[in-house]
PDB file of C-alpha atoms and ligand atoms in Angstrom:
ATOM      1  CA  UNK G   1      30.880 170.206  24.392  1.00  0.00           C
ATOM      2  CA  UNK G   2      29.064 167.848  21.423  1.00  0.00           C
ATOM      3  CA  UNK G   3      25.726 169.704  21.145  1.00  0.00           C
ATOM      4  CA  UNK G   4      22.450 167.367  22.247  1.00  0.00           C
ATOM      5  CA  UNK G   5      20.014 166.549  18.905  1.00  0.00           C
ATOM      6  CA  UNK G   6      17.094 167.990  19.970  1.00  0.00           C
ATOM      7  CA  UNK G   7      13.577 167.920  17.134  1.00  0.00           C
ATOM      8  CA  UNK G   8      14.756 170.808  15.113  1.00  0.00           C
ATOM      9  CA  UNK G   9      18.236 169.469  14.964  1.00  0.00           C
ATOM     10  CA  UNK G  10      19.255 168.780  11.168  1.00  0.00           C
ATOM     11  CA  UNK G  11      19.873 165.206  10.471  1.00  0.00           C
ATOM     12  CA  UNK G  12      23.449 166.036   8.915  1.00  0.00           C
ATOM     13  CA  UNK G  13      24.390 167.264  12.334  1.00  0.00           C
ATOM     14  CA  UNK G  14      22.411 164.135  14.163  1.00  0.00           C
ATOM     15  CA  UNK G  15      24.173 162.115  11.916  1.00  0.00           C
ATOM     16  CA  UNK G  16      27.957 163.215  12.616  1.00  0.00           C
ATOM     17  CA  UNK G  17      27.454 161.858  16.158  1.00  0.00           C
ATOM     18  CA  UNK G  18      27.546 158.137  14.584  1.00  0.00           C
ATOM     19  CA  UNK G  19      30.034 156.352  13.632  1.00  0.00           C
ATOM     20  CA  UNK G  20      28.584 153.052  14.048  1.00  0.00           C
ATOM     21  CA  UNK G  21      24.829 151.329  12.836  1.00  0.00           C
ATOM     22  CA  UNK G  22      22.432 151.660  16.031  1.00  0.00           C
ATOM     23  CA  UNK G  23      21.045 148.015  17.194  1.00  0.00           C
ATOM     24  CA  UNK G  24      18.027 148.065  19.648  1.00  0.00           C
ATOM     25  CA  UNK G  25      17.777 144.861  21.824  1.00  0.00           C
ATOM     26  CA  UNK G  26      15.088 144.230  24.436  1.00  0.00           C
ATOM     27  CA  UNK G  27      12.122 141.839  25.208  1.00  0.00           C
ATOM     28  CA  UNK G  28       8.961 141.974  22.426  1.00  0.00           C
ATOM     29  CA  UNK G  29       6.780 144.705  22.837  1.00  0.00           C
ATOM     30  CA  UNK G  30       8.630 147.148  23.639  1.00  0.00           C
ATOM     31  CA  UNK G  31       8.389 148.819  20.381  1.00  0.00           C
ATOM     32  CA  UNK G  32      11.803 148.522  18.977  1.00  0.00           C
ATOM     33  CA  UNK G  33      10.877 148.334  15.432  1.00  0.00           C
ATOM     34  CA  UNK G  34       8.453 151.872  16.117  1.00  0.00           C
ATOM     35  CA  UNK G  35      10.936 153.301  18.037  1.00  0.00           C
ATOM     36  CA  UNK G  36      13.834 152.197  15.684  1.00  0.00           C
ATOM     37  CA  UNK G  37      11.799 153.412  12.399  1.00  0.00           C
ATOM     38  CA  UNK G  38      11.612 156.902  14.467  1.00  0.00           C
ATOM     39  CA  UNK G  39      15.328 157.358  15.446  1.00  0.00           C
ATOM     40  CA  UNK G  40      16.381 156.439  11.659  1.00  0.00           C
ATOM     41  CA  UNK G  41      14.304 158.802  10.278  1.00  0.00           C
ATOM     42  CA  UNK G  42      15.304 161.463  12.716  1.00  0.00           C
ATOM     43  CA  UNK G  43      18.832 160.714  12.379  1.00  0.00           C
ATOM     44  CA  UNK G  44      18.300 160.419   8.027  1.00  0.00           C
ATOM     45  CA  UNK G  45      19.264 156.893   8.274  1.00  0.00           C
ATOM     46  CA  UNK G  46      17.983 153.822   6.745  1.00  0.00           C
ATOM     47  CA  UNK G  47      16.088 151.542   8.504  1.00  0.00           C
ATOM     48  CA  UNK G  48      16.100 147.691   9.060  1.00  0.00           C
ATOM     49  CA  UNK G  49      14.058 144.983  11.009  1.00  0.00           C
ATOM     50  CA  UNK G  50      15.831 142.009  11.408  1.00  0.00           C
ATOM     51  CA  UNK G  51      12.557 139.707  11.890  1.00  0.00           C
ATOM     52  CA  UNK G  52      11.207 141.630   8.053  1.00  0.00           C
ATOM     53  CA  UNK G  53      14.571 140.594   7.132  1.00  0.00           C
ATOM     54  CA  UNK G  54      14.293 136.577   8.196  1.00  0.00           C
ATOM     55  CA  UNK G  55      10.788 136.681   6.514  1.00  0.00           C
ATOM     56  CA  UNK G  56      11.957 138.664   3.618  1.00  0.00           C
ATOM     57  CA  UNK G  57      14.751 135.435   3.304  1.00  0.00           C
ATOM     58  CA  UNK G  58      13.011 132.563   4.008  1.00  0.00           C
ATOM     59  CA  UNK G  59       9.457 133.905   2.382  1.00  0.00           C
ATOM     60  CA  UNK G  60       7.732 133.016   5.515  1.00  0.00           C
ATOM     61  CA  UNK G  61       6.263 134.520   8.367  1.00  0.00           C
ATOM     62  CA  UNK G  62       7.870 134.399  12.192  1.00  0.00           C
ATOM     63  CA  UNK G  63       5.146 132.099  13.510  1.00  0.00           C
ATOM     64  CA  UNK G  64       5.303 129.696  10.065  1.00  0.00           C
ATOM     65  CA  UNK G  65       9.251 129.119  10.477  1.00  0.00           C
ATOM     66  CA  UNK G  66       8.681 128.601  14.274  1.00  0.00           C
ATOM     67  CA  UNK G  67       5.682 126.006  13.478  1.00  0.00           C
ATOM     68  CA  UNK G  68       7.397 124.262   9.896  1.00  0.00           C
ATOM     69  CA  UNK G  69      10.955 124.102  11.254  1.00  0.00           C
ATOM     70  CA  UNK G  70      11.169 125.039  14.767  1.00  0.00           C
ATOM     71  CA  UNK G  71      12.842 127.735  16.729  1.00  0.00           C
ATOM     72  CA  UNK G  72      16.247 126.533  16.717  1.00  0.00           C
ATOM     73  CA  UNK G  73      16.137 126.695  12.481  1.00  0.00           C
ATOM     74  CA  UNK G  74      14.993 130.405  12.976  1.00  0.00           C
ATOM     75  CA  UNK G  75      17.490 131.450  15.376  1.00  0.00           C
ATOM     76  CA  UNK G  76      20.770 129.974  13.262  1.00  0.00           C
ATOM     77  CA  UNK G  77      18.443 131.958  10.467  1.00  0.00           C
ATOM     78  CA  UNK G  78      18.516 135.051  12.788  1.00  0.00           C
ATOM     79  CA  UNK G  79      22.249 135.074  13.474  1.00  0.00           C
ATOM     80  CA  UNK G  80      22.658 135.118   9.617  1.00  0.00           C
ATOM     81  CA  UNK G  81      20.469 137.928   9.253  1.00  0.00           C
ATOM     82  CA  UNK G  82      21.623 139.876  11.803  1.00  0.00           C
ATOM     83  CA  UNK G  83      25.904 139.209  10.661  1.00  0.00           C
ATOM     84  CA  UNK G  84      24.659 140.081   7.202  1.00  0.00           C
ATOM     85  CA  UNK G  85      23.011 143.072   8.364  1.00  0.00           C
ATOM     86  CA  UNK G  86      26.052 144.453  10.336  1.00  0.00           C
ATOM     87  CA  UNK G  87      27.950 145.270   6.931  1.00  0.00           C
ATOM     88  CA  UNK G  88      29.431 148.668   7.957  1.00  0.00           C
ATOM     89  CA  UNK G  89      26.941 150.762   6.989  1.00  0.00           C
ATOM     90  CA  UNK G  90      25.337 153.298   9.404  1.00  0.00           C
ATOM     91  CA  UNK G  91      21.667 152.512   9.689  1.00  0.00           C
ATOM     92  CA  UNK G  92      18.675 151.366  12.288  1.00  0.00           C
ATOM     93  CA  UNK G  93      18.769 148.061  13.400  1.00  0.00           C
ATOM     94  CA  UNK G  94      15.614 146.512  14.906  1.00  0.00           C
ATOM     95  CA  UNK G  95      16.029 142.511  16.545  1.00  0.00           C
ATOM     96  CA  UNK G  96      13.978 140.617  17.444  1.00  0.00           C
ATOM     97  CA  UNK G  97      13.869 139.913  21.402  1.00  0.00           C
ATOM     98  CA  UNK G  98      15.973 136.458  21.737  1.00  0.00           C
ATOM     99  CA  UNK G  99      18.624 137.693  18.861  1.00  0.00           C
ATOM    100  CA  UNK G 100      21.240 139.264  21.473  1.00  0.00           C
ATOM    101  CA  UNK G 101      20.674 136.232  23.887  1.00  0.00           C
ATOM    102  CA  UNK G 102      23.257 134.262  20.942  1.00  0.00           C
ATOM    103  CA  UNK G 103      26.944 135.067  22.484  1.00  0.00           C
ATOM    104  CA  UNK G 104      28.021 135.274  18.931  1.00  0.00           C
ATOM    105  CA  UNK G 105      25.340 137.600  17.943  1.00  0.00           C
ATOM    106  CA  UNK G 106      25.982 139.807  20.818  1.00  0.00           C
ATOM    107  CA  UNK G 107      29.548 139.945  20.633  1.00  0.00           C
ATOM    108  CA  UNK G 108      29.407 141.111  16.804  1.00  0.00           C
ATOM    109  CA  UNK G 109      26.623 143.654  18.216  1.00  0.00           C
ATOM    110  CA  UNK G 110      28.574 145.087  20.718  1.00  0.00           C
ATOM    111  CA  UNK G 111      31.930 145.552  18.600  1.00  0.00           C
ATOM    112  CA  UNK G 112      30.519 146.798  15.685  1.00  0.00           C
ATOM    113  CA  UNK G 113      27.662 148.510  16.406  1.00  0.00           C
ATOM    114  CA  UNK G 114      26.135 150.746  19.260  1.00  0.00           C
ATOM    115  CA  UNK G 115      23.560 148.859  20.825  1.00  0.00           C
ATOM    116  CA  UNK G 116      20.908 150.304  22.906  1.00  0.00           C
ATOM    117  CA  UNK G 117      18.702 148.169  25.296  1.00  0.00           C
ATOM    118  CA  UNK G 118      14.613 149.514  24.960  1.00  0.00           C
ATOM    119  CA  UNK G 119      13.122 148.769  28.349  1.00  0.00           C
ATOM    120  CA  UNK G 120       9.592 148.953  29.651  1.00  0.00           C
ATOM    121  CA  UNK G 121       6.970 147.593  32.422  1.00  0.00           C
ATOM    122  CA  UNK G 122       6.507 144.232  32.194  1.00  0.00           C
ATOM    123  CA  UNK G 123       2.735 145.450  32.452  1.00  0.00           C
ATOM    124  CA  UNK G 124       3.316 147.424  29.550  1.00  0.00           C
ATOM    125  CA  UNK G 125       4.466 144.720  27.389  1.00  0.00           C
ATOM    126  CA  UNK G 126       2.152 142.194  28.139  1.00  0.00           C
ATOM    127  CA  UNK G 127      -0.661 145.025  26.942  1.00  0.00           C
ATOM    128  CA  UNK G 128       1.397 145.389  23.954  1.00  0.00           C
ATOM    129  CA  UNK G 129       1.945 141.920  22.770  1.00  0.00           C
ATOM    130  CA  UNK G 130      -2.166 140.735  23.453  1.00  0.00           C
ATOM    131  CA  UNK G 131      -2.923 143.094  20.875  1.00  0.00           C
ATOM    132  CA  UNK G 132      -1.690 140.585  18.171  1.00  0.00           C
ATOM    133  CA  UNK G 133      -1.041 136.858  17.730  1.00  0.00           C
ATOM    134  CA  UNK G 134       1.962 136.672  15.845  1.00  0.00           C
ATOM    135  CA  UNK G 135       4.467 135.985  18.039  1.00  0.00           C
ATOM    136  CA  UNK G 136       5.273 132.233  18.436  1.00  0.00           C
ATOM    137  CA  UNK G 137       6.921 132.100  21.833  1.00  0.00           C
ATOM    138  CA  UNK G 138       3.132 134.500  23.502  1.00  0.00           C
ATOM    139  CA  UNK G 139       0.969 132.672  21.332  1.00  0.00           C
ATOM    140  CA  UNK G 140      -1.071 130.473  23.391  1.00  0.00           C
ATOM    141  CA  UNK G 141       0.224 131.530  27.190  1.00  0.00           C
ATOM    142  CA  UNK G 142      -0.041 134.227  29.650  1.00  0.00           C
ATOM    143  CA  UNK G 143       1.818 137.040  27.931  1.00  0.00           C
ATOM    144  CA  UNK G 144       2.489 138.295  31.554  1.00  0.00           C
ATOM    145  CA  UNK G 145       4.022 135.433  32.661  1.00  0.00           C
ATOM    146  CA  UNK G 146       6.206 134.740  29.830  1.00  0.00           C
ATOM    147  CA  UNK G 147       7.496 138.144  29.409  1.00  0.00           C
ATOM    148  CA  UNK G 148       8.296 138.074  33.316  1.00  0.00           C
ATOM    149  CA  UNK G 149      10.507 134.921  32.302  1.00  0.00           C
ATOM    150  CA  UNK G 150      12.252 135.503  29.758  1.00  0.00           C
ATOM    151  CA  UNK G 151      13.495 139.096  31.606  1.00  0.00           C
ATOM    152  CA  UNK G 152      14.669 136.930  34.259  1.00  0.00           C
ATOM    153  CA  UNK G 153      16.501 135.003  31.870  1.00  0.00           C
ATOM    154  CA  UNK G 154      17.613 137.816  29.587  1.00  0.00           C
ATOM    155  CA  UNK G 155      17.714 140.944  31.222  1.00  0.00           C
ATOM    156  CA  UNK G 156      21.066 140.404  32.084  1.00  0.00           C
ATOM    157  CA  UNK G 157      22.548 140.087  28.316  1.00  0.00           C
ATOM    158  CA  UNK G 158      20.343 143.331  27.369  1.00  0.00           C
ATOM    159  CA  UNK G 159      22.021 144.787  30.212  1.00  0.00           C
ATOM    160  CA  UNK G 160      25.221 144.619  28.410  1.00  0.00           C
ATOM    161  CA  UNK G 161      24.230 147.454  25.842  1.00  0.00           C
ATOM    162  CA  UNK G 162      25.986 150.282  26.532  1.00  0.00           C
ATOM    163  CA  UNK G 163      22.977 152.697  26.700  1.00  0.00           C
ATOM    164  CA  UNK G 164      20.356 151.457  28.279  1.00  0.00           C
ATOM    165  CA  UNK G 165      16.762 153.798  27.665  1.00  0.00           C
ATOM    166  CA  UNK G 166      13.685 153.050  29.480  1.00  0.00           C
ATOM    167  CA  UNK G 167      10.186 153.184  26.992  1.00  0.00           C
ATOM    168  CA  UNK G 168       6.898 154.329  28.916  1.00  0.00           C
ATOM    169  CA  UNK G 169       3.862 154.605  28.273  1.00  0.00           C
ATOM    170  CA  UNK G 170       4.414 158.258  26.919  1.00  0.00           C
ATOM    171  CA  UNK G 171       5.168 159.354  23.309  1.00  0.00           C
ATOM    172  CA  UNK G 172       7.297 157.788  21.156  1.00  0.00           C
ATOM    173  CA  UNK G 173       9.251 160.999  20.466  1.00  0.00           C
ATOM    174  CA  UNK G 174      10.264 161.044  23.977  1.00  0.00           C
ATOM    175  CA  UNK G 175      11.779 157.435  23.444  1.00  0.00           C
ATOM    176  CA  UNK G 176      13.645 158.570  20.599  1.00  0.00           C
ATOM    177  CA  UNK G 177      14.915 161.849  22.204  1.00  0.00           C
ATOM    178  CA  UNK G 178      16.290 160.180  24.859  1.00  0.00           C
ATOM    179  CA  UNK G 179      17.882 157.483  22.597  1.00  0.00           C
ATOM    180  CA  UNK G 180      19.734 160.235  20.289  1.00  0.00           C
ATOM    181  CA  UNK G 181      20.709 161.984  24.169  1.00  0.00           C
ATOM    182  CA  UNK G 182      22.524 158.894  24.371  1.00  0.00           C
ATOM    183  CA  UNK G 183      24.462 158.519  21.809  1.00  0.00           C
ATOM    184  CA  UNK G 184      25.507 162.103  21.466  1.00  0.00           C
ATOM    185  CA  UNK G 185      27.516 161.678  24.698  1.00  0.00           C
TER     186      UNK G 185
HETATM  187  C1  LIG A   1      11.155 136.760  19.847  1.00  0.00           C
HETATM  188  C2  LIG A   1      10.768 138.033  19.532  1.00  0.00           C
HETATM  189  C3  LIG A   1      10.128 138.388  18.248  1.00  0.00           C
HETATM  190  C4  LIG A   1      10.505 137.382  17.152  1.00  0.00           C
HETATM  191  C5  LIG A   1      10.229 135.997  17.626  1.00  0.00           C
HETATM  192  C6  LIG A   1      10.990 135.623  18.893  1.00  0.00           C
HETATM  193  C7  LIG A   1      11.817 136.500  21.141  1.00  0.00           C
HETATM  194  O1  LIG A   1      10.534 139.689  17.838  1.00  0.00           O
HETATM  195  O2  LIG A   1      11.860 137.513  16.804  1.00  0.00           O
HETATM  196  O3  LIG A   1       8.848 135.893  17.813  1.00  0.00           O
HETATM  197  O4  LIG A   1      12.454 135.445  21.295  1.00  0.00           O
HETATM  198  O5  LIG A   1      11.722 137.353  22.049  1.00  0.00           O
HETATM  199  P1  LIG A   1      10.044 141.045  18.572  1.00  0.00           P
HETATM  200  O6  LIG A   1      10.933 141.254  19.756  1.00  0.00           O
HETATM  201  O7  LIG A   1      10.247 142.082  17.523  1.00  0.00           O
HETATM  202  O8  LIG A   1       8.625 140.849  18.914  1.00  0.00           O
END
């Protein structure tokens, strides 16, 4: 029986579980880049955010490429990121929410790379994003009402992850304990 990482687990043995880099997907604000920063260092990985990675390329913030060129230019930008990103490596991946809405983005995701679906209240998120202004697509609405959207409209790609974790309102520990019970199975 493959042992379950627990806290005091050593991140050699975490690590021999993997044999694949770990994507989370799900809707903004439900703290995939926290979560993802927790679970790499846990599991003595390297850790990668593909929206840092877009603004690292084009030297411009989310919100700037959505205003200067649109969203279409920063989604062909994201599936770029995101392919380089996938190199074969084990690390963290963080995306940003729309990235595993592209079918060719989420096909590469889910061969070469174990992707996990972060979840939460819709409530939840909505609290989340108001507490900054730098995404685009929440900017000037009802963060409610667009996050309730764009699950109906995605949910059912995210769903396509293989593990699927749920993210409360309780520590982010818990999150990541329940992510590396996952993927030990
Ligand atoms: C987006 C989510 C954002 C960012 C962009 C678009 C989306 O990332 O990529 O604002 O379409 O859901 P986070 O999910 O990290 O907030």
């Amino acid at each position: 029986m493959t042992p379950t990482p627990s806290r005091n687990s050593s991140p050699t043995a975490i690590k021999s579980h993997i044999d694949k880099p770990v994507v989370l997907v799900g809707l903004m604000g439900v703290g995939k880049s926290t979560i993802g920063r927790r679970l790499a260092n846990r599991l003595g990985l390297p850790f990668v955010d593909s929206d840092d990675e877009i603004e690292a390329a084009a030297g411009m913030k989310v919100g700037e490429l959505f205003e200067n060129y649109g969203e279409d230019y920063f989604r062909d930008g994201e599936r770029r990121v995101i392919a380089r990103l996938i190199d074969g490596s084990l690390k963290v991946i963080a995306t940003g929410g729309g990235a595993f809405v592209n079918p060719e983005t989420r096909a590469l995701i889910l061969r070469e790379a174990t992707a996990v679906w972060l979840d939460a209240d819709i409530d939840v998120l909505a609290e989340r994003v108001s507490r900054r202004d730098t995404r685009p697509l929440v900017r000037d609405s009802d963060p409610k009402r667009v996050l309730t959207e764009l699950a109906a409209r995605r949910n059912r790609y995210y769903s396509q992850a293989p593990i699927h974790v749920h993210s409360g309102e309780g520590a982010h520990e818990d999150t990541v304990d329940r992510i590396l019970e996952a993927l030990a199975k």
